[in-house]
Coordinates of C-alpha atoms and ligand atoms in Angstrom, one line a residue:
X347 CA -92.4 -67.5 -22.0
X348 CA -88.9 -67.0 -23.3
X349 CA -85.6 -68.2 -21.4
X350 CA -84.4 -64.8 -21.2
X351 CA -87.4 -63.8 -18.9
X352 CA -87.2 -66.8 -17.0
X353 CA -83.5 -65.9 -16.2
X354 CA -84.6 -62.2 -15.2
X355 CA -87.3 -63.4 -13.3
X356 CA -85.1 -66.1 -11.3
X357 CA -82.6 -63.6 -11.0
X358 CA -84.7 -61.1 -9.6
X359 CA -86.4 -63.5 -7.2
X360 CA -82.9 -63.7 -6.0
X361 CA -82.6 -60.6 -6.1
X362 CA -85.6 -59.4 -4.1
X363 CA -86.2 -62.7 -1.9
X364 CA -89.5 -61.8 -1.8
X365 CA -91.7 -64.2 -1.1
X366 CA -94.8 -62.1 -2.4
X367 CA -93.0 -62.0 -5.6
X368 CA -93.6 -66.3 -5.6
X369 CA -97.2 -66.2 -5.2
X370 CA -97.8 -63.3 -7.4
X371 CA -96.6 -65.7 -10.1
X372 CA -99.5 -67.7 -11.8
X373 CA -99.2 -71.7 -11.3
X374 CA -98.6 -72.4 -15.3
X375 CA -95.2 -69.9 -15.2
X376 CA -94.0 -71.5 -11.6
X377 CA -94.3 -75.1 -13.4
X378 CA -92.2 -74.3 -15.9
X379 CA -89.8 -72.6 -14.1
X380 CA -86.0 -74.6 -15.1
X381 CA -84.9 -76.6 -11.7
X382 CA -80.9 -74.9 -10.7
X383 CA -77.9 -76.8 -9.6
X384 CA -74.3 -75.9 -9.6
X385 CA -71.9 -76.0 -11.9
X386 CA -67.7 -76.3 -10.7
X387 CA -65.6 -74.5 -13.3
X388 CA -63.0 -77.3 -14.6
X389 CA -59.4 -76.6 -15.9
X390 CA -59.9 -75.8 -19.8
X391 CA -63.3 -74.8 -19.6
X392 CA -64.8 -71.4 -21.2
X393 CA -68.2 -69.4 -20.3
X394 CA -69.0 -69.7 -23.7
X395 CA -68.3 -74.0 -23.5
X396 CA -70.3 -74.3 -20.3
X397 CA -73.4 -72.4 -21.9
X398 CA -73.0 -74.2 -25.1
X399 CA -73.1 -77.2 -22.2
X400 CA -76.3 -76.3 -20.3
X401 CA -78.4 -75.0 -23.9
X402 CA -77.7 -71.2 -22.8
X403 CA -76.0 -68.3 -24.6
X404 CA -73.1 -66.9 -22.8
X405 CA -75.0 -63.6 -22.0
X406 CA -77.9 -65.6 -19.4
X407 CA -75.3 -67.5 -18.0
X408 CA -73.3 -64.3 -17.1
X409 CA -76.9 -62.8 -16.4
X410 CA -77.8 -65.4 -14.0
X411 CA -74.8 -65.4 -12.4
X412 CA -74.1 -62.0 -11.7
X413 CA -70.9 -62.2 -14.1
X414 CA -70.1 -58.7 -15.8
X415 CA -66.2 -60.0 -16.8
X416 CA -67.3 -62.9 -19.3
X417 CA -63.0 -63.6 -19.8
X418 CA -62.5 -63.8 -16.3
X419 CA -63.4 -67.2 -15.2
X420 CA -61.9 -69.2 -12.3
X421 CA -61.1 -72.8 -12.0
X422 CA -63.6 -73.5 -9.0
X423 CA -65.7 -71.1 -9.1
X424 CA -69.3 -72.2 -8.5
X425 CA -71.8 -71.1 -11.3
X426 CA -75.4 -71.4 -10.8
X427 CA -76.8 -73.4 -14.2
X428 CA -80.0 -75.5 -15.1
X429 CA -80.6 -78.7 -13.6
X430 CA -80.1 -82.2 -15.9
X431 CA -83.4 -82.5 -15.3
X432 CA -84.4 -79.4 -16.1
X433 CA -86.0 -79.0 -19.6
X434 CA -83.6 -76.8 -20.7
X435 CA -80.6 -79.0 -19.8
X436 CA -79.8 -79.8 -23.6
X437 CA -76.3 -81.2 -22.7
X438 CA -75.1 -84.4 -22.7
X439 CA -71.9 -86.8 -23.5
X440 CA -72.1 -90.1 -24.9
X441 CA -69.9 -93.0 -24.6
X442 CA -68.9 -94.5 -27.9
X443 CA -69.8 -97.4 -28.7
X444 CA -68.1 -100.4 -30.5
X445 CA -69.7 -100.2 -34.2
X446 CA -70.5 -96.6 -33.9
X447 CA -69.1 -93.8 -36.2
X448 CA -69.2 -90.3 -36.0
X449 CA -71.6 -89.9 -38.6
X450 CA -74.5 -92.5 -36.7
X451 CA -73.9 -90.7 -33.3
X452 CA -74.6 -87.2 -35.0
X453 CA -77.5 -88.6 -36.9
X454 CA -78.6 -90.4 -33.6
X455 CA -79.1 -86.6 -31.7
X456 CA -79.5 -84.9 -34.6
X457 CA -76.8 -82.6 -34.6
X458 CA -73.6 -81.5 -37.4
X459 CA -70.7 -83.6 -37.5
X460 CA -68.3 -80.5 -38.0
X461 CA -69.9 -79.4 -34.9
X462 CA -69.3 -82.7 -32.5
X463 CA -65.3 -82.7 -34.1
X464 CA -65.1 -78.9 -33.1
X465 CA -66.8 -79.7 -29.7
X466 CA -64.1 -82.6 -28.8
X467 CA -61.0 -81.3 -30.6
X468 CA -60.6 -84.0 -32.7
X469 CA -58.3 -84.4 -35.6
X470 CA -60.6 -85.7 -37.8
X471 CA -63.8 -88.2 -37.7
X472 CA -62.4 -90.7 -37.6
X473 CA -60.3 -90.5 -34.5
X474 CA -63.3 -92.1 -32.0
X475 CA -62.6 -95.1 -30.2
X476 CA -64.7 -96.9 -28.2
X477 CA -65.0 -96.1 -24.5
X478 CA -64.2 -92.3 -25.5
X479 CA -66.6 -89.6 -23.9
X480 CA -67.7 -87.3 -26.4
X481 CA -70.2 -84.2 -26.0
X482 CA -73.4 -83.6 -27.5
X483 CA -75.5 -80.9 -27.4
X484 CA -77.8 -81.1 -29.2
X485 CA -80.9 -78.3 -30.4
X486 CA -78.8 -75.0 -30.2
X487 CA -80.4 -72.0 -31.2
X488 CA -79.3 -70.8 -34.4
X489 CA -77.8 -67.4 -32.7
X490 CA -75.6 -68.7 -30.3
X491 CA -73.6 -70.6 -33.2
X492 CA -73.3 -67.4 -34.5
X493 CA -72.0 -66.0 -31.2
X494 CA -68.3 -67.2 -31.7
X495 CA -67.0 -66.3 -27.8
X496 CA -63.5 -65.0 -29.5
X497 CA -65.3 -61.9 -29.2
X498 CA -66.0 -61.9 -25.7
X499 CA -62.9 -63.9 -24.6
X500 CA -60.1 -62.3 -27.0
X501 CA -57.0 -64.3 -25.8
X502 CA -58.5 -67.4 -26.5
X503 CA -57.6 -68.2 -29.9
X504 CA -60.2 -71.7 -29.5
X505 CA -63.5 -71.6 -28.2
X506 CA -64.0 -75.0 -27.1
X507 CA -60.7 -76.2 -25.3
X508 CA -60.2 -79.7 -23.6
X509 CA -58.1 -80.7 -20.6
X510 CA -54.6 -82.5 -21.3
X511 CA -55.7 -85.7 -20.9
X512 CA -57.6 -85.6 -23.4
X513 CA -61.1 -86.4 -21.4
X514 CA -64.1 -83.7 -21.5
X515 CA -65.0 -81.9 -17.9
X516 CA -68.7 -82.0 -18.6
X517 CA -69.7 -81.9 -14.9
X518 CA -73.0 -84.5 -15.4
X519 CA -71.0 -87.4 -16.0
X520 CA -68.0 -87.1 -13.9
X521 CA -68.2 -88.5 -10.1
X522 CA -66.0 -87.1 -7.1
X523 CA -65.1 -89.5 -5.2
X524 CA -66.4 -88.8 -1.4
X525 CA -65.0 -89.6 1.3
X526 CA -66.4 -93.5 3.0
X527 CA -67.1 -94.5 -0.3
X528 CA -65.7 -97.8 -2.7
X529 CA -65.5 -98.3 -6.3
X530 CA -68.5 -100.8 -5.6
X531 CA -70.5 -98.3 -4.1
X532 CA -70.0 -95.5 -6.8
X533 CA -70.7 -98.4 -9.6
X534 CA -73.9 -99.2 -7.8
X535 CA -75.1 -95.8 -7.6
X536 CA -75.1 -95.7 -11.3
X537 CA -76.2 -99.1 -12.6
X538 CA -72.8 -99.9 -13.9
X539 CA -70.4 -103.2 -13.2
X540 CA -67.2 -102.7 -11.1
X541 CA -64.9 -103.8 -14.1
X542 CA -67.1 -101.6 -16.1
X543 CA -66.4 -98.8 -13.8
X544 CA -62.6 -99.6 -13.4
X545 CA -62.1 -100.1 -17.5
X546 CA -63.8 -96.8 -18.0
X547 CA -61.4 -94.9 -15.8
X548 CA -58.2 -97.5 -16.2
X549 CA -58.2 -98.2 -12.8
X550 CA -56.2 -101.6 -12.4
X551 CA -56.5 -101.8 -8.7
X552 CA -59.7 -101.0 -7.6
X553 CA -58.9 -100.6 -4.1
X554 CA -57.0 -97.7 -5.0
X555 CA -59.4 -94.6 -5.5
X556 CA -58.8 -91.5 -3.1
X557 CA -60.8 -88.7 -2.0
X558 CA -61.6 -86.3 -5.0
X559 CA -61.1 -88.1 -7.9
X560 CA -62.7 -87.9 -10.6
X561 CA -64.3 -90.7 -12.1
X562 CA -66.0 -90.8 -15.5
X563 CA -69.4 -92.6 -15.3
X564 CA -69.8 -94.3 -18.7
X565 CA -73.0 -95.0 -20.2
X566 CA -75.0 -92.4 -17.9
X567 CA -78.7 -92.3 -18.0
X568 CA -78.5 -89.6 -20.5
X569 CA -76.5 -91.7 -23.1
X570 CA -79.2 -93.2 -25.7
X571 CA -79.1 -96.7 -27.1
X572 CA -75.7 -96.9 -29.5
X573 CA -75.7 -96.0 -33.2
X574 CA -74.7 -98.7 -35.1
X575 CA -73.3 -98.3 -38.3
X576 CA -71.5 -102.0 -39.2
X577 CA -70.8 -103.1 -42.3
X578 CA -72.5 -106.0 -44.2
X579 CA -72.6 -109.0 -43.2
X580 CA -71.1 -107.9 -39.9
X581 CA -74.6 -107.5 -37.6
X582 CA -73.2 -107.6 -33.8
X583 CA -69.8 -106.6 -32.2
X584 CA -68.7 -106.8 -28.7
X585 CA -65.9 -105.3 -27.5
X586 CA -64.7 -106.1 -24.1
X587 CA -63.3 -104.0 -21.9
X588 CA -64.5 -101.0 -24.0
X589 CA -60.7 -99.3 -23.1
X590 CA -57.7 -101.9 -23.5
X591 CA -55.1 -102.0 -20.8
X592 CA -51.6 -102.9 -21.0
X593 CA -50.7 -106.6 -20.1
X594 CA -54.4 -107.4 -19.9
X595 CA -56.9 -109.6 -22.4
X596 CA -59.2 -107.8 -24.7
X597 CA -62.0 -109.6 -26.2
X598 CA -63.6 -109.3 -29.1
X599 CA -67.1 -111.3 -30.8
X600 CA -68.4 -110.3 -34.3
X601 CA -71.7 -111.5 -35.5
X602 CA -72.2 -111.8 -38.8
X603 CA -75.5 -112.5 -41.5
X604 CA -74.1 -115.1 -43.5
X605 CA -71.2 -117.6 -42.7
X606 CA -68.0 -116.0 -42.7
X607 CA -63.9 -116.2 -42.2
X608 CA -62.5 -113.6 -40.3
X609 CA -58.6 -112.2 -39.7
X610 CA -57.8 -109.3 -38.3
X611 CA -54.8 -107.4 -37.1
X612 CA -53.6 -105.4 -33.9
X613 CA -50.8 -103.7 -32.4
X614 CA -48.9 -105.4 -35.6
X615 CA -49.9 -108.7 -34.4
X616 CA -52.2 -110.9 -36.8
X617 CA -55.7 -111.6 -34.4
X618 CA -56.5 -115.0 -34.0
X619 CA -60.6 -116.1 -34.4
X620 CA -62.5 -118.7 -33.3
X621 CA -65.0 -119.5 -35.4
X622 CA -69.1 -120.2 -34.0
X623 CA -72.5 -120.9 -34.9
X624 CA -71.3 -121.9 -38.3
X625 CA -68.9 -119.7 -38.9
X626 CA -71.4 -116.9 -38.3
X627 CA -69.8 -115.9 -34.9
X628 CA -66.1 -115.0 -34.4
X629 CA -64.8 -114.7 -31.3
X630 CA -60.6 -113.3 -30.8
X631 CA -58.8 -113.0 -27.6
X632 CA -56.4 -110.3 -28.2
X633 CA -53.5 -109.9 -25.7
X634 CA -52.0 -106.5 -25.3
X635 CA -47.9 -106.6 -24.2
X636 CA -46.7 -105.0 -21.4
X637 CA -44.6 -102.1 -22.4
X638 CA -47.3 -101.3 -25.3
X639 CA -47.3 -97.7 -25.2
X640 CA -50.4 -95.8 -23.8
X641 CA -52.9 -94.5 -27.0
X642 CA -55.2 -94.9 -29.9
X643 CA -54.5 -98.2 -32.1
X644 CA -56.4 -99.1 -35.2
X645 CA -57.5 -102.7 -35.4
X646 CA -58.9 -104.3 -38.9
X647 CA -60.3 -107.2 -40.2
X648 CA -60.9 -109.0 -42.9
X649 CA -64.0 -111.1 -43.9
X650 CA -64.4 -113.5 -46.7
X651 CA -67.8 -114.3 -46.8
X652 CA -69.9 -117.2 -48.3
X653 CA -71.4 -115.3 -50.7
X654 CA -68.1 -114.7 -52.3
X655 CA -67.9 -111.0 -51.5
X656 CA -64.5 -109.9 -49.0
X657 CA -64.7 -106.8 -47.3
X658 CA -62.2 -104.8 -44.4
X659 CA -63.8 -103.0 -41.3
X660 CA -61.2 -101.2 -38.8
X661 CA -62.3 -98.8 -35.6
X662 CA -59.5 -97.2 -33.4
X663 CA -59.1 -98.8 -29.9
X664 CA -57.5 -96.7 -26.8
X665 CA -54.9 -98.7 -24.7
X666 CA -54.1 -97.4 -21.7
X667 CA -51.5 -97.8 -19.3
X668 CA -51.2 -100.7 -16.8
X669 CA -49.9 -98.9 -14.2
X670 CA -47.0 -101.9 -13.0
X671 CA -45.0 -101.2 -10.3
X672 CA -40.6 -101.1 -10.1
X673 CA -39.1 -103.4 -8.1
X674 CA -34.8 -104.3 -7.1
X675 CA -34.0 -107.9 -6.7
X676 CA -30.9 -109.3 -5.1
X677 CA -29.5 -112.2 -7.1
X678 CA -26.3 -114.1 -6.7
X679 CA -24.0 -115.0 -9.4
X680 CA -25.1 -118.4 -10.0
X681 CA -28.3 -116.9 -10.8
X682 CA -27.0 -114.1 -12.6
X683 CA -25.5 -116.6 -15.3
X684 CA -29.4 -117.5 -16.3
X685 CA -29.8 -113.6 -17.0
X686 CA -28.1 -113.9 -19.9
X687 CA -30.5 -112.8 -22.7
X688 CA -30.0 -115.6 -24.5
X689 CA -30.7 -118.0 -21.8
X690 CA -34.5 -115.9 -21.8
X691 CA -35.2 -115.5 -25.2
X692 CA -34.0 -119.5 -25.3
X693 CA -37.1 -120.8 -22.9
X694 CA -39.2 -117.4 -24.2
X695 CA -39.4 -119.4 -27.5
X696 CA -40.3 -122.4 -26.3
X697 CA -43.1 -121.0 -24.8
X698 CA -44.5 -119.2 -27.2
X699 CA -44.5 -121.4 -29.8
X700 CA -46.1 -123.6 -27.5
X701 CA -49.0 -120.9 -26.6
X702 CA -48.9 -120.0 -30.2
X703 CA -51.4 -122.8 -30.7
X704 CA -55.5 -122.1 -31.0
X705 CA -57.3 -125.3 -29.8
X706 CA -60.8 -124.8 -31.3
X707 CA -62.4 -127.1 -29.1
X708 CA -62.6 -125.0 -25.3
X709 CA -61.9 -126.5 -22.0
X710 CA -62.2 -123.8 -19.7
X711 CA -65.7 -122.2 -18.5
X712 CA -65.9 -119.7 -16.1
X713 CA -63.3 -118.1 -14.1
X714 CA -59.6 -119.4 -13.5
X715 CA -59.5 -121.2 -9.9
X716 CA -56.2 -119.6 -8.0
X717 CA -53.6 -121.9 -8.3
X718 CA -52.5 -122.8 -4.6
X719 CA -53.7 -122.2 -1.3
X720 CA -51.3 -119.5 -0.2
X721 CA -51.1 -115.2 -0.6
X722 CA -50.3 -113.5 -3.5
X723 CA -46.5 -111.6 -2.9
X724 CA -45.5 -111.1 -6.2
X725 CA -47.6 -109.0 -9.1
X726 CA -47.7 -109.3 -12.6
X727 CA -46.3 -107.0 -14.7
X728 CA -43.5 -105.3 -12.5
X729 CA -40.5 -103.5 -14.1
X730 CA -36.9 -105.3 -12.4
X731 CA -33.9 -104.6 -11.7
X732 CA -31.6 -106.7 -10.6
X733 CA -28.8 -106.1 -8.1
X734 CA -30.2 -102.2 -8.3
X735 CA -28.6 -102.6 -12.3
X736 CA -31.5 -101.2 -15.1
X737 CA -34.7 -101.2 -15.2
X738 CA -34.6 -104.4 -17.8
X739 CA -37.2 -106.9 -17.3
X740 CA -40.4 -107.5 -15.9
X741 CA -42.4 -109.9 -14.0
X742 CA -44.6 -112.0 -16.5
X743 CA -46.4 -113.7 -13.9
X744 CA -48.4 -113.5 -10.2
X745 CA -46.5 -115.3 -7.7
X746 CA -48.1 -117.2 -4.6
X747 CA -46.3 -117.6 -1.2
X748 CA -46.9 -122.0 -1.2
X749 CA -44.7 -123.7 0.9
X750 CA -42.1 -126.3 0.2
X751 CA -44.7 -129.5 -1.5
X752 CA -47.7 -127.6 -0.7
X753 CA -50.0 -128.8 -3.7
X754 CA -50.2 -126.9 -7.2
X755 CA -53.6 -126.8 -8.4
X756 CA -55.0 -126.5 -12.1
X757 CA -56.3 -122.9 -12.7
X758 CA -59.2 -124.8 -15.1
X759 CA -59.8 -127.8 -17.5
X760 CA -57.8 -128.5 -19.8
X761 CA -54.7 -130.5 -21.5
X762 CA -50.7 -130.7 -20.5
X763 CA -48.6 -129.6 -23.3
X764 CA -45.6 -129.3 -21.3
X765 CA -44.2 -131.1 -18.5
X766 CA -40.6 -130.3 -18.2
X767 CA -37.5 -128.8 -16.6
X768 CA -36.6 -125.3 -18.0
X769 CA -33.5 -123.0 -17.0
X770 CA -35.3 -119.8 -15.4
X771 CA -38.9 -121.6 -14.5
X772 CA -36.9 -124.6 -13.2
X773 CA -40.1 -127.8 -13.0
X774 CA -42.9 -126.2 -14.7
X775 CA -46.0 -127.6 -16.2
X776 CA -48.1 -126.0 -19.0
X777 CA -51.8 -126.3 -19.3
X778 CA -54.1 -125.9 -22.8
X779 CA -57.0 -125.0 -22.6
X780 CA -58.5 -124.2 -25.5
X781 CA -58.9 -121.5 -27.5
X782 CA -55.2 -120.4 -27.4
X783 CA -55.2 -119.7 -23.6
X784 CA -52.6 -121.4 -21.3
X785 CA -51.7 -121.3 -17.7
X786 CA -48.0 -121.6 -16.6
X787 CA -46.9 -123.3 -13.3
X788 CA -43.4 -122.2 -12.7
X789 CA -40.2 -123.6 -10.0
X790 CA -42.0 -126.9 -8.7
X791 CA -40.0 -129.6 -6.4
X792 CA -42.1 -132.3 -8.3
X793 CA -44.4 -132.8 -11.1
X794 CA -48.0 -134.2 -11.0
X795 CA -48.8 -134.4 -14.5
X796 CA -47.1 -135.6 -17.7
X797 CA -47.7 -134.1 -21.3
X798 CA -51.2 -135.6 -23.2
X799 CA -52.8 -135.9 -19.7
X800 CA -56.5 -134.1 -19.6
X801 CA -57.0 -132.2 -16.0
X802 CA -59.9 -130.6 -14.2
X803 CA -59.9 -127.7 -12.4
X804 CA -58.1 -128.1 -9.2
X805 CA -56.6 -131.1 -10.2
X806 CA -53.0 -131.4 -8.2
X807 CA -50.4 -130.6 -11.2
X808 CA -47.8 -130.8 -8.8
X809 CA -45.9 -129.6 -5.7
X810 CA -44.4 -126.0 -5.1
X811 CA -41.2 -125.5 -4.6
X812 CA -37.6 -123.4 -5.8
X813 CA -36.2 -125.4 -8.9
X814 CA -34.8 -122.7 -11.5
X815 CA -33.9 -118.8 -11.2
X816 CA -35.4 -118.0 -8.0
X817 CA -34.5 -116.3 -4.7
X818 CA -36.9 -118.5 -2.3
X819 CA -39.3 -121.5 -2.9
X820 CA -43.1 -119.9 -4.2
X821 CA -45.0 -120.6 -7.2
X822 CA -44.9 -118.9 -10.4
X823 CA -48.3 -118.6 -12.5
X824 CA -48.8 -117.2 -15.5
X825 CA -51.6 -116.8 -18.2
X826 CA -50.6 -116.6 -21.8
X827 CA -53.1 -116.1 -24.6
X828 CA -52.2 -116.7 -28.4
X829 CA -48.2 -116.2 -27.4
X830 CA -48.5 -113.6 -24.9
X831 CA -48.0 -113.5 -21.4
X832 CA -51.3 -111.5 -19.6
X833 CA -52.3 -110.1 -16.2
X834 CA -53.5 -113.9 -14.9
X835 CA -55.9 -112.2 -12.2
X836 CA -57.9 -110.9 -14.6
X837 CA -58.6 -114.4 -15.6
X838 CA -59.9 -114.7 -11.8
X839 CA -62.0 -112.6 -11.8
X840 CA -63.9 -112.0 -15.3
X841 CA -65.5 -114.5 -17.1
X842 CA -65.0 -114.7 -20.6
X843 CA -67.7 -116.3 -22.9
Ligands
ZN462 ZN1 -42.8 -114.9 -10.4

């Protein structure tokens, strides 16, 4: 039995809604009859997109649902299409993958290259990036790609159009948010992490979701196993979170055959590896500065490998924005003085040469403790002003609400590199621990700890109070990793290898 009859005949049992018209039917053309469900018209989408979507020509799409105008189509409207678990529901989008390229994901469903870059206006192939939602559809009949829709839709001069932010609409892997329902719950639902959830749709607070968003759902049931396509020796890469934010840590581990030496660069900024397994796996924590600008970044590396052969491998990451708040303080003119740029950049250097330093041996396992006992009334990455002037620095740390003395408590094991008195942080004490990530432990009354000494986690480092540039007594934390100040909750609450 064709599709087109199967459309007529659904839409005449529509039609008719008669019920001797069912039972008339014999029991092998009822079986094979395609489930429905309903399809919401998104901003940017075409007839001729959504058939392409659900394996249909335009004409039984318009056929089955009553459409005679094929150019008139309304964002909302409800269109009655084939099920995903339909047979005929050839549609699909697939998450990229770190390792994958163009070429392996068309190979993987068997479809044209040209035809994936024309589906996702992309530049060229080589603008993927992990974390990206492409869509595949794969098996078209031969006619429909020679049914170009600029005949039935004349003022579109592009078939297959996009929304601005870049992101496809295909309805199967996009969530509304319902009311009474968490992040938790929706990530659940669909097998998925919250963090994998949150990464996927750059959510940084994942309290904050609201009543008719639109999530993506990455890596839906529908998305086969990834396409590798890696360069020799490289045999395994992890890329973590698959979408970077601003002011947060990326991670990245490459695997490779034979012992190896890896650099790398990103965001102009040379990547930092830690060698494993004899030199066979290579771990980087890359740090991405507040105020990097939202979009797609390549990142490369280099490999010398034992074999005497070097080779480069680059992919494009996506950063996206953090999402940091604005926030005036009040400052008197004693404090003022220590806003002099040159005063920052002064204790800013000392620092980062400080967390410029890569420790191969690790101290730290599992997630950073929270440093004192007390609420969190400061967030990281803030905009300032101060005394309502410009918008011209930002908050580099989390601060804690501890009381005069309360105790200061390591974040995780490690080794003091600095116990001293500095102009803006006032007593602070610096913590290595390993790998180039430090914590920061900002405005103390006293110190705990002198430089060389090996803490554990939770180890008293010292006592809070409001030494330095400061406008009431809290403590200041801050993670830095390989010279760069990062989002320290994220250290709280993900677990890096
Ligand atoms: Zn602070």
């Amino acid at each position: 039995m064709t599709y087109r009859l199967l459309i007529s005949l659904i839409f005449a049992g529509v039609l008719l809604c008669a019920p001797v018209f069912v039972t008339a039917q014999d029991n092998t053309t009822s079986d094979t009859l395609p489930e429905l469900t309903i399809h919401v018209v998104q901003r940017g989408e075409s007839l001729f997109r959504i058939a392409l979507s659900y394996g249909m020509t335009v004409q039984e799409l318009a056929e089955l649902n009553g459409i005679l105008d094929v150019s008139n189509l309304q964002v909302g409207q409800r269109l009655l299409v084939p099920s995903a678990d339909s047979a005929f529901a050839i549609p699909q989008s697939h998450t990229v993958q770190p390792g994958e390229t163009l070429s392996s994901i068309a190979e993987l469903y068997n479809v044209e290259i040209t035809m994936l870059i024309e589906l996702n206006n992309l530049p060229n192939a080589n603008q993927i990036y992990p974390g990206q939602e492409l869509m595949i559809v794969g098996d078209i009949e031969p006619t429909l790609a020679e049914t170009p829709d600029i005949a039935l839709n004349p003022n579109s001069a592009q078939s297959v159009t996009i929304p601005d932010n870049g992101l496809p609409t295909l309805s199967t892997n996009l969530h509304t948010v319902q009311s009474g329902e968490t992040l938790y719950r929706i990530a659940l639902q669909y097998g998925l992490t919250v963090p994998e959830l949150a990464s996927a749709n750059s959510i940084t607070d994942s309290t904050r979701i609201f009543v008719g968003q639109q999530l993506i759902i990455p890596n839906a049931n529908n998305t086969p196993e990834a396409a590798l396509d890696l360069p020799r020796p490289i045999v395994g890469l992890d890329v973590k979170p698959l979408i970077f934010i601003e002011g947060e840590t990326g991670f990245i581990s490459l695997n490779t055959e034979i012992a190896a030496t890896v650099t790398g660069q990103f965001l102009g900024r040379d990547l930092r590896s830690i060698p494993l397994d004899d030199n066979t796996q290579h771990l980087m924590f890359i740090p991405i500065p507040l105020f990097t600008d939202e979009g797609i970044y390549p990142i490369s590396f280099n490999l010398s490998n034992s074999d005497g052969t070097q080779i480069t491998f680059a992919f494009n990451m996506r950063v996206a924005a953090g999402g940091y708040g604005i926030q005036n303080l009040d400052m008197s003119a004693e404090l003022q003085r220590l806003l002099v740029p040159a005063v920052q950049e002064e204790e800013l250097n000392i620092i980062q040469r400080i967390t410029s330093e890569v420790t191969l041996e690790r101290y730290f396992d599992g997630a950073f403790s929270i440093p004192a006992a007390a609420a969190m009334n400061g967030e990281y990455g803030t905009r300032r002003s101060y005394n309502s002037g410009p918008v011209n620095g930002v908050h580099s740390g989390a601060d804690f609400a501890a009381a005069p003395n309360a105790p200061i408590f390591a974040a995780a094991s490690g080794q003091v590199v600095l116990a001293d008195t500095l102009n803006i942080r006032g007593n602070t004490v610096v913590i290595n621990h390993g790998w180039g990530i430090f914590t920061l432990y900002a405005h103390q009354n006293a110190l705990n700890v002198s430089v060389g000494d090996i803490v554990t986690t939770g180890q008293i480092v010292g006592f809070a109070g409001s030494t330095g540039r400061i406008t009431g007594p809290h403590l200041h934390w801050e993670v830095w990793v390989n010279g760069v100040p990062v989002n320290p909750l994220q250290w709280t609450q993900q677990i890096f290898p």
